[in-house]
């Protein structure tokens, strides 16, 4: 018998790129996700369900086995940083970059740096690798404001076009990582539910490859 299988989708901008890719992989929600307030959706496959949750919650659902597969930004996965998760496929959607940024033309102080970010784990590891002493200041949004207000010397944030930085008198400095959304699974469920999960990975991989052509 086919066991039920749940895929956790990140809502927001990743979802906009995910739904067409799922469709190309032959997985269609039973109703329009954008028009519904539901969080759980049946699909055209009897055994596959979709749940739509906050991007930052996807790795948690997958790690604890509440969802079998998830779709998450690499930034979110780097911040979550769990050895129990694996990334069987790069979906190449919702691409952007994790970067440091500072006020345009502003020289950074020589000593300890104040770094504002919501990616505190990523920032800690990055500056440790650089051998740079930093104080990390956790913010939940609007990071661009921190250097303007003198709260921080640097921010670590997502950059796509760079327009948000420029509009606030900031400039990108160093690349920390390229970002795209990934299919994520737990190492445990990859073993236990391999026969269920692998066909979905395969059909999504084929859809990604067709786009690359
Ligand atoms: O809002 P909430 O806290 O629930 O979640 P969220 O803001 O993390 O979700 P959402 O829907 O914004 O999606 C975030 C995910 O999309 C990230 O984790 C990335 O993997 C991916 N992604 C891709 C982006 C961008 N591109 C992006 N441009 N996430 C955010 N941005 C924002 C960025 O924070 C900055 O404010 O866009 C602005 C920069 O864009 P440019 O083009 O002005 O440089
Ligand atoms: Mg947002």
Short mmCIF file of C-alpha atoms and ligand atoms in Angstrom, two decimals:
data_model
loop_
_atom_site.label_atom_id
_atom_site.label_comp_id
_atom_site.label_asym_id
_atom_site.label_seq_id
_atom_site.Cartn_x
_atom_site.Cartn_y
_atom_site.Cartn_z
CA UNK A 1 0.00 0.00 0.00
CA UNK A 2 1.14 3.54 -0.71
CA UNK A 3 1.82 5.39 2.53
CA UNK A 4 0.56 8.97 2.83
CA UNK A 5 3.14 11.64 2.16
CA UNK A 6 3.18 15.30 3.17
CA UNK A 7 5.16 18.09 1.49
CA UNK A 8 5.62 21.32 3.48
CA UNK A 9 5.68 24.44 1.31
CA UNK A 10 7.04 27.85 2.35
CA UNK A 11 4.37 30.49 1.94
CA UNK A 12 5.18 33.94 0.57
CA UNK A 13 7.45 34.50 -2.37
CA UNK A 14 8.84 30.95 -2.51
CA UNK A 15 5.30 29.60 -2.94
CA UNK A 16 4.80 31.68 -6.10
CA UNK A 17 7.77 29.91 -7.70
CA UNK A 18 6.96 26.50 -6.17
CA UNK A 19 3.44 25.95 -7.52
CA UNK A 20 4.41 26.10 -11.22
CA UNK A 21 7.32 23.73 -10.57
CA UNK A 22 5.08 21.26 -8.69
CA UNK A 23 2.64 21.43 -11.62
CA UNK A 24 5.48 20.65 -14.05
CA UNK A 25 6.29 17.66 -11.82
CA UNK A 26 2.65 16.51 -12.08
CA UNK A 27 1.52 17.51 -8.58
CA UNK A 28 -1.60 19.69 -8.60
CA UNK A 29 -3.35 20.98 -5.45
CA UNK A 30 -7.06 20.09 -5.38
CA UNK A 31 -7.93 23.78 -5.00
CA UNK A 32 -6.31 27.16 -5.59
CA UNK A 33 -3.85 27.63 -2.70
CA UNK A 34 -3.68 31.40 -3.22
CA UNK A 35 -7.47 31.77 -2.95
CA UNK A 36 -7.88 29.58 0.13
CA UNK A 37 -7.26 30.20 3.81
CA UNK A 38 -6.68 26.50 4.43
CA UNK A 39 -3.25 25.28 5.46
CA UNK A 40 -3.61 21.65 4.27
CA UNK A 41 -4.41 20.70 0.68
CA UNK A 42 -5.20 17.44 -1.08
CA UNK A 43 -3.63 16.90 -4.49
CA UNK A 44 -4.39 14.92 -7.65
CA UNK A 45 -2.36 12.11 -6.04
CA UNK A 46 -4.46 10.32 -3.38
CA UNK A 47 -1.48 9.85 -1.07
CA UNK A 48 0.16 13.30 -1.41
CA UNK A 49 -0.86 16.26 0.75
CA UNK A 50 0.59 19.77 0.81
CA UNK A 51 0.84 21.98 3.89
CA UNK A 52 1.57 25.69 3.52
CA UNK A 53 3.47 27.23 6.44
CA UNK A 54 5.88 30.04 7.28
CA UNK A 55 9.19 29.62 5.49
CA UNK A 56 11.14 29.48 8.75
CA UNK A 57 8.92 26.67 10.11
CA UNK A 58 9.45 24.28 7.18
CA UNK A 59 12.74 22.73 8.44
CA UNK A 60 11.14 22.13 11.84
CA UNK A 61 8.19 20.19 10.37
CA UNK A 62 10.57 18.11 8.27
CA UNK A 63 13.13 17.45 11.01
CA UNK A 64 10.46 16.15 13.39
CA UNK A 65 8.83 14.01 10.70
CA UNK A 66 5.52 15.93 10.66
CA UNK A 67 6.22 16.50 6.95
CA UNK A 68 8.17 14.06 4.75
CA UNK A 69 9.56 16.64 2.36
CA UNK A 70 9.80 20.42 2.46
CA UNK A 71 10.70 23.33 0.22
CA UNK A 72 12.92 25.93 1.90
CA UNK A 73 15.27 28.75 1.00
CA UNK A 74 18.97 27.90 1.42
CA UNK A 75 19.17 30.94 3.74
CA UNK A 76 16.55 29.43 6.05
CA UNK A 77 18.31 26.04 5.97
CA UNK A 78 21.71 27.63 6.74
CA UNK A 79 20.21 29.42 9.70
CA UNK A 80 18.39 26.29 10.92
CA UNK A 81 21.63 24.36 10.50
CA UNK A 82 20.53 20.86 11.48
CA UNK A 83 22.70 17.79 10.84
CA UNK A 84 19.47 15.72 10.64
CA UNK A 85 18.35 17.35 7.40
CA UNK A 86 19.54 16.76 3.85
CA UNK A 87 18.94 18.63 0.59
CA UNK A 88 18.28 16.08 -2.14
CA UNK A 89 17.55 18.71 -4.83
CA UNK A 90 18.30 22.34 -5.73
CA UNK A 91 15.04 23.64 -7.21
CA UNK A 92 16.77 26.76 -8.59
CA UNK A 93 13.78 28.98 -7.73
CA UNK A 94 13.51 32.14 -5.58
CA UNK A 95 17.18 32.85 -6.18
CA UNK A 96 18.96 35.65 -4.33
CA UNK A 97 22.14 36.17 -2.29
CA UNK A 98 22.99 36.39 1.40
CA UNK A 99 25.32 39.36 1.74
CA UNK A 100 26.80 41.82 4.13
CA UNK A 101 25.91 45.44 3.47
CA UNK A 102 26.90 48.80 4.91
CA UNK A 103 26.31 52.52 4.35
CA UNK A 104 27.60 53.52 0.92
CA UNK A 105 31.31 54.55 0.94
CA UNK A 106 31.46 54.26 4.73
CA UNK A 107 34.68 52.77 6.09
CA UNK A 108 34.13 50.09 8.68
CA UNK A 109 35.66 50.57 12.15
CA UNK A 110 38.90 48.67 12.73
CA UNK A 111 37.84 46.95 15.96
CA UNK A 112 34.70 45.06 16.92
CA UNK A 113 31.87 45.32 14.41
CA UNK A 114 28.19 45.63 15.25
CA UNK A 115 26.21 43.42 12.89
CA UNK A 116 22.41 43.55 12.71
CA UNK A 117 20.56 40.63 11.15
CA UNK A 118 17.79 38.08 11.47
CA UNK A 119 20.36 35.46 10.36
CA UNK A 120 22.27 35.42 13.65
CA UNK A 121 23.58 31.86 13.31
CA UNK A 122 24.81 32.41 9.75
CA UNK A 123 26.42 35.72 10.74
CA UNK A 124 28.16 34.23 13.79
CA UNK A 125 29.70 31.43 11.73
CA UNK A 126 30.63 33.71 8.83
CA UNK A 127 32.52 36.27 10.93
CA UNK A 128 34.16 33.54 13.01
CA UNK A 129 35.54 32.07 9.75
CA UNK A 130 36.76 35.55 8.78
CA UNK A 131 38.45 35.86 12.17
CA UNK A 132 36.48 39.05 12.77
CA UNK A 133 35.22 40.04 16.24
CA UNK A 134 31.56 41.02 16.09
CA UNK A 135 28.56 41.78 18.26
CA UNK A 136 25.50 40.29 16.64
CA UNK A 137 22.25 42.21 17.08
CA UNK A 138 19.08 40.25 16.35
CA UNK A 139 16.41 42.04 14.33
CA UNK A 140 13.22 40.65 12.85
CA UNK A 141 12.93 42.90 9.78
CA UNK A 142 13.87 46.20 8.18
CA UNK A 143 17.59 45.52 8.65
CA UNK A 144 18.46 48.41 6.29
CA UNK A 145 17.48 50.88 8.98
CA UNK A 146 20.10 49.69 11.48
CA UNK A 147 23.21 51.31 9.88
CA UNK A 148 21.27 54.53 9.18
CA UNK A 149 20.27 54.81 12.82
CA UNK A 150 23.74 53.92 14.11
CA UNK A 151 22.53 50.65 15.61
CA UNK A 152 24.98 48.61 13.50
CA UNK A 153 28.02 48.98 11.21
CA UNK A 154 26.97 46.12 8.96
CA UNK A 155 23.89 44.09 8.20
CA UNK A 156 23.57 40.55 6.90
CA UNK A 157 20.53 40.27 4.65
CA UNK A 158 19.05 38.89 1.46
CA UNK A 159 19.88 40.86 -1.68
CA UNK A 160 18.30 40.32 -5.08
CA UNK A 161 18.39 43.39 -7.34
CA UNK A 162 20.07 45.56 -4.68
CA UNK A 163 17.27 48.13 -5.02
CA UNK A 164 16.26 47.93 -1.35
CA UNK A 165 19.84 48.60 -0.23
CA UNK A 166 20.31 51.48 -2.69
CA UNK A 167 16.98 53.08 -1.75
CA UNK A 168 18.29 53.29 1.83
CA UNK A 169 21.79 54.60 1.04
CA UNK A 170 23.45 51.21 1.58
CA UNK A 171 25.65 49.07 -0.67
CA UNK A 172 26.34 45.34 -0.81
CA UNK A 173 29.81 44.39 0.49
CA UNK A 174 30.63 40.66 0.72
CA UNK A 175 28.84 37.59 -0.59
CA UNK A 176 28.15 35.04 2.13
CA UNK A 177 26.22 32.55 -0.01
CA UNK A 178 24.18 32.22 -3.16
CA UNK A 179 20.62 31.25 -2.26
CA UNK A 180 17.94 29.21 -4.00
CA UNK A 181 15.13 27.04 -2.69
CA UNK A 182 15.89 23.42 -1.93
CA UNK A 183 13.92 20.23 -1.52
CA UNK A 184 14.62 19.20 2.05
CA UNK A 185 14.13 15.86 3.80
CA UNK A 186 15.17 14.33 7.08
CA UNK A 187 17.92 11.74 6.91
CA UNK A 188 15.64 9.39 8.88
CA UNK A 189 12.64 9.64 6.53
CA UNK A 190 14.91 9.33 3.47
CA UNK A 191 15.74 5.86 4.78
CA UNK A 192 12.33 4.79 6.09
CA UNK A 193 10.21 6.24 3.29
CA UNK A 194 12.70 6.01 0.42
CA UNK A 195 10.25 4.26 -1.96
CA UNK A 196 7.72 7.02 -1.42
CA UNK A 197 10.04 9.98 -1.47
CA UNK A 198 12.45 9.10 -4.29
CA UNK A 199 9.81 9.17 -7.09
CA UNK A 200 8.81 12.71 -6.05
CA UNK A 201 12.46 13.83 -6.00
CA UNK A 202 12.89 12.25 -9.45
CA UNK A 203 9.89 13.97 -11.00
CA UNK A 204 10.88 17.33 -9.51
CA UNK A 205 14.47 16.84 -10.69
CA UNK A 206 13.16 16.17 -14.20
CA UNK A 207 11.05 19.35 -14.06
CA UNK A 208 14.08 21.41 -12.93
CA UNK A 209 16.25 19.85 -15.68
CA UNK A 210 13.65 20.62 -18.38
CA UNK A 211 13.74 24.28 -17.32
CA UNK A 212 17.53 24.36 -17.64
CA UNK A 213 17.42 23.31 -21.30
O1 LIG B 1 7.71 37.56 6.03
P1 LIG B 1 8.10 36.36 6.85
O2 LIG B 1 8.99 36.67 8.01
O3 LIG B 1 6.98 35.40 7.13
O4 LIG B 1 9.02 35.47 5.94
P2 LIG B 1 10.00 35.97 4.87
O5 LIG B 1 10.03 37.44 4.71
O6 LIG B 1 11.29 35.24 5.13
O7 LIG B 1 9.29 35.32 3.60
P3 LIG B 1 9.28 35.81 2.11
O8 LIG B 1 7.97 35.47 1.52
O9 LIG B 1 9.76 37.21 2.01
O10 LIG B 1 10.32 34.79 1.44
C1 LIG B 1 11.61 34.75 1.89
C2 LIG B 1 12.44 33.75 1.13
O11 LIG B 1 12.43 34.02 -0.26
C3 LIG B 1 13.86 33.88 1.61
O12 LIG B 1 14.10 32.99 2.67
C4 LIG B 1 14.69 33.57 0.35
O13 LIG B 1 15.01 32.20 0.32
C5 LIG B 1 13.73 33.93 -0.80
N1 LIG B 1 13.99 35.23 -1.45
C6 LIG B 1 14.32 35.40 -2.75
C7 LIG B 1 13.92 36.44 -0.88
C8 LIG B 1 14.22 37.38 -1.89
N2 LIG B 1 14.47 36.70 -3.04
C9 LIG B 1 14.22 38.80 -1.57
N3 LIG B 1 14.50 39.63 -2.43
N4 LIG B 1 13.63 36.85 0.37
C10 LIG B 1 13.61 38.16 0.66
N5 LIG B 1 13.90 39.15 -0.24
C11 LIG B 1 13.79 40.54 0.28
C12 LIG B 1 15.00 40.92 1.15
O14 LIG B 1 14.80 40.57 2.50
C13 LIG B 1 15.07 42.44 0.97
O15 LIG B 1 14.18 43.10 1.81
O16 LIG B 1 13.77 41.48 -0.75
C14 LIG B 1 14.59 42.59 -0.44
C15 LIG B 1 15.80 42.63 -1.32
O17 LIG B 1 15.42 42.60 -2.66
P4 LIG B 1 16.14 43.58 -3.70
O18 LIG B 1 15.67 43.10 -5.05
O19 LIG B 1 15.66 44.96 -3.39
O20 LIG B 1 17.62 43.43 -3.53
MG1 LIG B 2 8.69 38.84 4.16
#
